[in-house]
Coordinates of N, CA and C in Angstrom, one line a residue:
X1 N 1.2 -5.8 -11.9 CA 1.3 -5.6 -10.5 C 2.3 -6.5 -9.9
X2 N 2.7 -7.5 -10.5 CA 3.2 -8.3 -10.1 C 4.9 -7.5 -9.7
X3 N 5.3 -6.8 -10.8 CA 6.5 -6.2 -10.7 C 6.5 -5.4 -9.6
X4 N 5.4 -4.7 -9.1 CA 5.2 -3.9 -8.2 C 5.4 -4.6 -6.8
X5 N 4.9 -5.8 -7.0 CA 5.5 -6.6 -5.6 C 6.8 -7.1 -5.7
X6 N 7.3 -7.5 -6.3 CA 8.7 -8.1 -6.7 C 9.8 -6.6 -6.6
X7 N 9.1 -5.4 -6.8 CA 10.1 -4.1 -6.7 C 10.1 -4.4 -5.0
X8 N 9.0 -4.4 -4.3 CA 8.9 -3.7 -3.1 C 9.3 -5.0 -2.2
X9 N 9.5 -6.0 -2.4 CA 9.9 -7.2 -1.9 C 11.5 -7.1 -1.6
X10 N 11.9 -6.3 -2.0 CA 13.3 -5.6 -1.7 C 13.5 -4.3 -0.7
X11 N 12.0 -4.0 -0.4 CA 12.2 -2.7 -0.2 C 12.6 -2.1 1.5
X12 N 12.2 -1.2 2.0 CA 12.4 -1.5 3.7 C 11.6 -2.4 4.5
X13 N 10.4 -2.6 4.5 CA 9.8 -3.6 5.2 C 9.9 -4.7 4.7
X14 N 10.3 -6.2 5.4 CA 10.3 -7.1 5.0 C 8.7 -8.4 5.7
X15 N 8.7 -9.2 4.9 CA 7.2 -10.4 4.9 C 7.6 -11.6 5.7
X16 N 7.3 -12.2 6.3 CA 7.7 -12.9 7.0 C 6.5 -14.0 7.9
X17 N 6.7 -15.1 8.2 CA 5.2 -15.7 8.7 C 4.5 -17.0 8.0
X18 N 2.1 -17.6 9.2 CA 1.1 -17.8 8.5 C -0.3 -18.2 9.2
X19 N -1.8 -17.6 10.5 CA -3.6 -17.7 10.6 C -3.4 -15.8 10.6
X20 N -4.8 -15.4 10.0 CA -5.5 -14.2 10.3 C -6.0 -14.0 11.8
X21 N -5.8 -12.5 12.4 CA -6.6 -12.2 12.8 C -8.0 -11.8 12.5
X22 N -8.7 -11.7 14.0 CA -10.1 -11.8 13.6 C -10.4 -10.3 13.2
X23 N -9.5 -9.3 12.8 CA -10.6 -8.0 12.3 C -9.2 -7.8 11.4
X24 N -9.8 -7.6 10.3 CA -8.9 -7.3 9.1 C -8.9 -5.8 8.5
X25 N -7.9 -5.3 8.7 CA -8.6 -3.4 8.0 C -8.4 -3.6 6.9
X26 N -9.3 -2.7 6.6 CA -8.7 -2.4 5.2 C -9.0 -1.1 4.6
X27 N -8.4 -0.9 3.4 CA -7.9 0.7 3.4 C -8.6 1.1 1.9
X28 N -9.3 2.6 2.0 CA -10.0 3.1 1.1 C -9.3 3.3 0.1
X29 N -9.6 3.5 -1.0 CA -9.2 4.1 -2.4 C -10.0 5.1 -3.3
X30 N -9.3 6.2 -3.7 CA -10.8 6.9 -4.2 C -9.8 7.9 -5.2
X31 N -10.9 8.1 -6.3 CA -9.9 8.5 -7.6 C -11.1 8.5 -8.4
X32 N -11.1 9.9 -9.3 CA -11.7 9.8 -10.9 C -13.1 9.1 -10.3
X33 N -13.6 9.9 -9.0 CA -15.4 9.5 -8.9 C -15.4 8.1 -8.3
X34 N -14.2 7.7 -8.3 CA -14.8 5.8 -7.6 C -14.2 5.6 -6.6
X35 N -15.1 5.1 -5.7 CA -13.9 4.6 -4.3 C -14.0 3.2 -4.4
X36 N -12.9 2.4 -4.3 CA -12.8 0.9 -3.8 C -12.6 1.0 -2.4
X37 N -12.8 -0.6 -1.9 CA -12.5 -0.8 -0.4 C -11.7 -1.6 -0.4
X38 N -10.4 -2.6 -0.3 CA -9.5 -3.3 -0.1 C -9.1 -4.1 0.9
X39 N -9.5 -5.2 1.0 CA -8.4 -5.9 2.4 C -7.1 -6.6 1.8
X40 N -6.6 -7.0 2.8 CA -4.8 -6.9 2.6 C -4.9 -8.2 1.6
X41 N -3.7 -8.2 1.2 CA -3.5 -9.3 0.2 C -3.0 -10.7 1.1
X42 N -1.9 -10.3 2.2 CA -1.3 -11.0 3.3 C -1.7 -10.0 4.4
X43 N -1.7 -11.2 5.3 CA -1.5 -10.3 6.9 C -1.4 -11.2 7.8
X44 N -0.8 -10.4 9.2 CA 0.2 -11.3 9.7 C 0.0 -11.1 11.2
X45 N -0.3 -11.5 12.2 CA -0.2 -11.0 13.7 C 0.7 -10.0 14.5
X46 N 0.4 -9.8 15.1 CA 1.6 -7.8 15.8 C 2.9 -8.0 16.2
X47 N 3.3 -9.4 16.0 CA 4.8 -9.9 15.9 C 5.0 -10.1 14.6
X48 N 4.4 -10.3 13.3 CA 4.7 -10.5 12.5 C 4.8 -12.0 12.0
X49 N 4.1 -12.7 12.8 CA 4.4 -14.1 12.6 C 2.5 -14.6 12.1
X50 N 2.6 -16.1 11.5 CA 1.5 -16.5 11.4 C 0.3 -15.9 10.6
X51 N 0.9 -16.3 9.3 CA 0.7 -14.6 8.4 C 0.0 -15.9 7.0
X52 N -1.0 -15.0 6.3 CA -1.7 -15.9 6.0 C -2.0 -15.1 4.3
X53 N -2.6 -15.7 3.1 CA -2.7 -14.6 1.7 C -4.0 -14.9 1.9
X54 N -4.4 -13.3 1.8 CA -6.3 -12.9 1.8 C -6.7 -12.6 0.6
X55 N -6.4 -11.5 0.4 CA -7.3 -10.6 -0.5 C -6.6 -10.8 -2.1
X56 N -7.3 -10.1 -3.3 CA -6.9 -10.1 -4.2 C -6.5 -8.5 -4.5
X57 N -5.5 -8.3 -5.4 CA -5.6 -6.5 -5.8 C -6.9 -5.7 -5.8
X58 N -6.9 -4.8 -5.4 CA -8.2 -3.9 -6.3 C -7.4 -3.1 -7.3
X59 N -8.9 -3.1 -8.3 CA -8.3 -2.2 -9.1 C -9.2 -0.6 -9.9
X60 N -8.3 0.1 -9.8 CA -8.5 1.5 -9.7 C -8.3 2.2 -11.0
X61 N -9.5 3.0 -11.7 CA -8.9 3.4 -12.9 C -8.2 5.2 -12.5
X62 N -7.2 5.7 -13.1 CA -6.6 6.8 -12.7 C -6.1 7.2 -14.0
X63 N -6.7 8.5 -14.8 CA -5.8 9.0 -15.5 C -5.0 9.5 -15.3
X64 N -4.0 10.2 -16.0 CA -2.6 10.8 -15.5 C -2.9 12.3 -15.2
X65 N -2.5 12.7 -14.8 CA -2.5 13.6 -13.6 C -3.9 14.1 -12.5
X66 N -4.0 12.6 -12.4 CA -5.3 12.7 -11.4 C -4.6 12.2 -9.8
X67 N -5.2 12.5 -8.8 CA -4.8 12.8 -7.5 C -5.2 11.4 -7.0
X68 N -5.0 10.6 -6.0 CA -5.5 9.4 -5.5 C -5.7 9.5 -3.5
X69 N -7.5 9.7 -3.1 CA -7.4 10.0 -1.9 C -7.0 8.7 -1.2
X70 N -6.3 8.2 0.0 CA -5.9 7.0 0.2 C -6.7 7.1 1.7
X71 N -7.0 6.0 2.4 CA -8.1 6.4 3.9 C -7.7 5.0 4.3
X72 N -7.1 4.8 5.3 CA -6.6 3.6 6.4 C -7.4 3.4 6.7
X73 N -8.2 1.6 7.7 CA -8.7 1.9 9.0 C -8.0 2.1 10.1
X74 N -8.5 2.5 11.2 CA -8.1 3.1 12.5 C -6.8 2.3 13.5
X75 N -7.1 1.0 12.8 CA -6.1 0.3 13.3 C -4.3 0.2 12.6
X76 N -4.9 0.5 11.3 CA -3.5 0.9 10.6 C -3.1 2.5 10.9
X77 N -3.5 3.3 11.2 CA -3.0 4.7 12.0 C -2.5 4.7 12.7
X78 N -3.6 3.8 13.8 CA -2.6 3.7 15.2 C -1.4 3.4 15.0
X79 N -1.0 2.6 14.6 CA 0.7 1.5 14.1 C 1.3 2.8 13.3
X80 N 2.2 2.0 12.5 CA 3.1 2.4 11.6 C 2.8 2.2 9.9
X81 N 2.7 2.6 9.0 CA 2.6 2.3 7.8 C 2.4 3.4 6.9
X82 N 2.9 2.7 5.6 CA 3.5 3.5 4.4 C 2.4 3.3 2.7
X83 N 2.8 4.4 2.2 CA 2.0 3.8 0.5 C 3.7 3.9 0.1
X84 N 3.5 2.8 -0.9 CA 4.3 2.7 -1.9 C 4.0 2.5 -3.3
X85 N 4.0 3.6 -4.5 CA 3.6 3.5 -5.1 C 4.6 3.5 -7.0
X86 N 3.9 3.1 -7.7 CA 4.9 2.4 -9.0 C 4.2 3.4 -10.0
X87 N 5.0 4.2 -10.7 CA 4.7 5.2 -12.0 C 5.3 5.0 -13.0
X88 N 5.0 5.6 -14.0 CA 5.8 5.7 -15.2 C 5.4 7.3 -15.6
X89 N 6.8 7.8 -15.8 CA 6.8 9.2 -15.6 C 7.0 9.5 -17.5
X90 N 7.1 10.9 -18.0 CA 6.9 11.4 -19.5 C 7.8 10.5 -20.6
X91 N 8.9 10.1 -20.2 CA 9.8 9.5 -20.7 C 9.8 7.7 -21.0
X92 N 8.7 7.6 -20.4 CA 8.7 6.2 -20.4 C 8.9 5.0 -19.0
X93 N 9.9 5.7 -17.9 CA 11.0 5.2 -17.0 C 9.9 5.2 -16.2
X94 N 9.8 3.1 -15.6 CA 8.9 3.1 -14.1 C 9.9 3.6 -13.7
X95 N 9.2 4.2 -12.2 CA 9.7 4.7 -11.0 C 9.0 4.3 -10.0
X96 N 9.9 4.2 -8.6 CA 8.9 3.4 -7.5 C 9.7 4.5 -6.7
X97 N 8.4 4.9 -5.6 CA 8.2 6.1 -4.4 C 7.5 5.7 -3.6
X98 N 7.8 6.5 -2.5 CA 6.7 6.5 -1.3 C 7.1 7.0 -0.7
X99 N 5.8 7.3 0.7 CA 5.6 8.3 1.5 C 6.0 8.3 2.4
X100 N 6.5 7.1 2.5 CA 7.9 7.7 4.0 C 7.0 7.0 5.4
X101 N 7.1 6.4 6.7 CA 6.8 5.9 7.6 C 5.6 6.8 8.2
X102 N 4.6 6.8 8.3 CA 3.2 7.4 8.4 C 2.2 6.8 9.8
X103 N 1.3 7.4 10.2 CA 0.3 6.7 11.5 C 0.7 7.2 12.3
X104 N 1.1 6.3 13.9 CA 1.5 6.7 15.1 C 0.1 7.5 15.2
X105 N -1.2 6.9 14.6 CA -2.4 8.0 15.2 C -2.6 9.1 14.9
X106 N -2.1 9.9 14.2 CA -2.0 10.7 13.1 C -2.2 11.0 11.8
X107 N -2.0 9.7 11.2 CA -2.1 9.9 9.7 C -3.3 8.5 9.5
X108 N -4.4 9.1 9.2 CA -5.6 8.1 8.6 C -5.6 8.0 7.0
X109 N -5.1 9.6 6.3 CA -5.5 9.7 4.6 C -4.1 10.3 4.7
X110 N -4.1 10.0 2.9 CA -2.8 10.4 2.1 C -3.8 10.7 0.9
X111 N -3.0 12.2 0.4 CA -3.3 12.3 -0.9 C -2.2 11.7 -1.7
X112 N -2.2 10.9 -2.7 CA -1.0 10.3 -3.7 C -1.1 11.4 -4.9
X113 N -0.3 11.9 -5.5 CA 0.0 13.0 -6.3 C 1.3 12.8 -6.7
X114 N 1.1 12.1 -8.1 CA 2.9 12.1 -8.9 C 3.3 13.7 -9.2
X115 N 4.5 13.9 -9.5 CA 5.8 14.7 -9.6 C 4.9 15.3 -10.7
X116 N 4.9 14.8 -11.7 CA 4.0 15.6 -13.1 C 2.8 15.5 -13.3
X117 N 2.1 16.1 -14.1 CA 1.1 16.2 -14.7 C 0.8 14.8 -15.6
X118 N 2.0 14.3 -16.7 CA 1.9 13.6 -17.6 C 2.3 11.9 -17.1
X119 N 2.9 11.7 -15.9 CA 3.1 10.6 -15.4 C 1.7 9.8 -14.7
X120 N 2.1 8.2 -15.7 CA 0.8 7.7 -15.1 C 1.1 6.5 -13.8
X121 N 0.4 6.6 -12.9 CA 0.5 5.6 -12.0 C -0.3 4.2 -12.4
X122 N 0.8 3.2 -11.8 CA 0.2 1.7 -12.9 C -0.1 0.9 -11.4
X123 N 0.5 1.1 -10.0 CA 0.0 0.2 -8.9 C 0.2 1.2 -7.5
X124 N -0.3 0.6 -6.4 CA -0.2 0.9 -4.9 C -0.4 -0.2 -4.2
X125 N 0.7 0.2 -3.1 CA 1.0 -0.6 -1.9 C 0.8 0.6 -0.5
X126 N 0.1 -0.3 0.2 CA -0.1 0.2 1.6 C 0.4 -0.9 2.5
X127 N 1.8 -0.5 2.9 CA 2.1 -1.3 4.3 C 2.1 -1.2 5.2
X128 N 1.8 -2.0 6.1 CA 1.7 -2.1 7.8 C 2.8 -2.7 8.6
X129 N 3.2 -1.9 9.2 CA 4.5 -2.5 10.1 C 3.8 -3.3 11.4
X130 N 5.0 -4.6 11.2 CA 4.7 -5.4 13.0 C 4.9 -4.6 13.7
X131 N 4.9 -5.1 14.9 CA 5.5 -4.9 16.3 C 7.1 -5.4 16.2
X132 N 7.3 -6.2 15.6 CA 9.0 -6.7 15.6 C 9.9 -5.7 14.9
X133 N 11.3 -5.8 15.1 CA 12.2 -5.0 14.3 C 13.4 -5.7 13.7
X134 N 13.7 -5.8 12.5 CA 14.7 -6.9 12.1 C 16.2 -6.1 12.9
X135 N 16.8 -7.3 12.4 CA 18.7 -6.9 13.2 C 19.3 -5.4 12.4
X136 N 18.7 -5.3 11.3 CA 18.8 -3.8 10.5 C 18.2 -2.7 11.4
X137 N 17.1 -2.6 12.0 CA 16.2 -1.7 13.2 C 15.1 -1.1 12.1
X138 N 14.9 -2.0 11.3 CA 13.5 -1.5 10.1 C 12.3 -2.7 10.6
X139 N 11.3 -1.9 10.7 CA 9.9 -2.5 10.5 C 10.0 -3.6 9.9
X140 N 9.7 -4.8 10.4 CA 9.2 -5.8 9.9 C 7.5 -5.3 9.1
X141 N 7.4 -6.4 8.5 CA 6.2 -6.0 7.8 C 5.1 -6.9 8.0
X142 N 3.9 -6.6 9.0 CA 2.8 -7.3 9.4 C 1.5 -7.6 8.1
X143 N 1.2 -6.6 7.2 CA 0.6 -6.4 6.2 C 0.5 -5.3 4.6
X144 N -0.1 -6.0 3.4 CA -0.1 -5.0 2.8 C -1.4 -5.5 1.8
X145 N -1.7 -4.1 1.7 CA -2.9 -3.8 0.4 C -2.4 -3.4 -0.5
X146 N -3.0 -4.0 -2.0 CA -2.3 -3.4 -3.0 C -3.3 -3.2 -4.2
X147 N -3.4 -2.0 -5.2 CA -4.2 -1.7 -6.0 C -3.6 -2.0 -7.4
X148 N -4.4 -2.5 -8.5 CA -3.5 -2.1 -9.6 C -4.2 -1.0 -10.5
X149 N -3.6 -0.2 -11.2 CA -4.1 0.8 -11.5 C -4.4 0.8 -13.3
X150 N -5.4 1.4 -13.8 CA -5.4 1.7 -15.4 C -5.8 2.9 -15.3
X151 N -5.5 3.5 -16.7 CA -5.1 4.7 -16.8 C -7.0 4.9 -17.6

């Protein structure tokens, strides 16, 4: 998992910050009969500042070509936020994807579904964008949840 954060630590949202607020979401996971519940690993105030490490991964067992239901709370909908998630597809080769900028009150659940059949997913990230915007005009990044996954 760890590579999964070190991929995505480069990615469009950047971490920044360090106290919790007082209601922490956190975001469903559900796969192969089990649901976990997850709070963020970090999280950070609606500026992005004052950001604090919470939670530990959860972890999810998934075989390969199983579907992954994903379920926000209501407060990460409202906002902005993304899954980003880490595979290794027939060949061997991790691959890192996601779902593209999500919410605005709209998007509560994501189904996760790799490209193949035979590709196994090994982690997930669910981020939450601040209210700030770097000098780039990308989401700073207020929070994220992260799963690690076995097959």
């Amino acid at each position: 998992m760890r590579r999964l954060v070190s991929l995505l630590a480069a990615g469009v949202l950047v971490l920044t910050g360090c106290s919790l607020p007082s209601h922490l979401p956190e975001v469903t996971f559900h796969a192969n009969g089990k649901t976990i519940r997850v709070e963020p690993a970090v999280y950070c105030d609606i500026g992005g500042d004052n950001c604090a490490e919470r939670g530990q991964a959860g972890k999810l067992r998934v075989p390969p070509g199983k579907v992954v239901q994903i379920s926000v709370d209501g407060q990460l909908a409202d906002g902005i936020w993304e899954a980003v998630f880490l595979y290794r597809d027939a060949a061997g080769t991790q691959q890192t994807t996601g779902t593209g900028l999500l919410g605005k009150g709209e998007d509560f659940t994501y189904t996760l579904a790799l490209p193949d059949k035979g590709d196994q997913l090994l982690g997930i990230e669910i981020h939450e964008a601040a209210a700030a915007v770097l000098e780039t005009g990308q989401p700073l990044l207020r929070g994220y949840w992260a799963v690690e996954i076995t097959a």
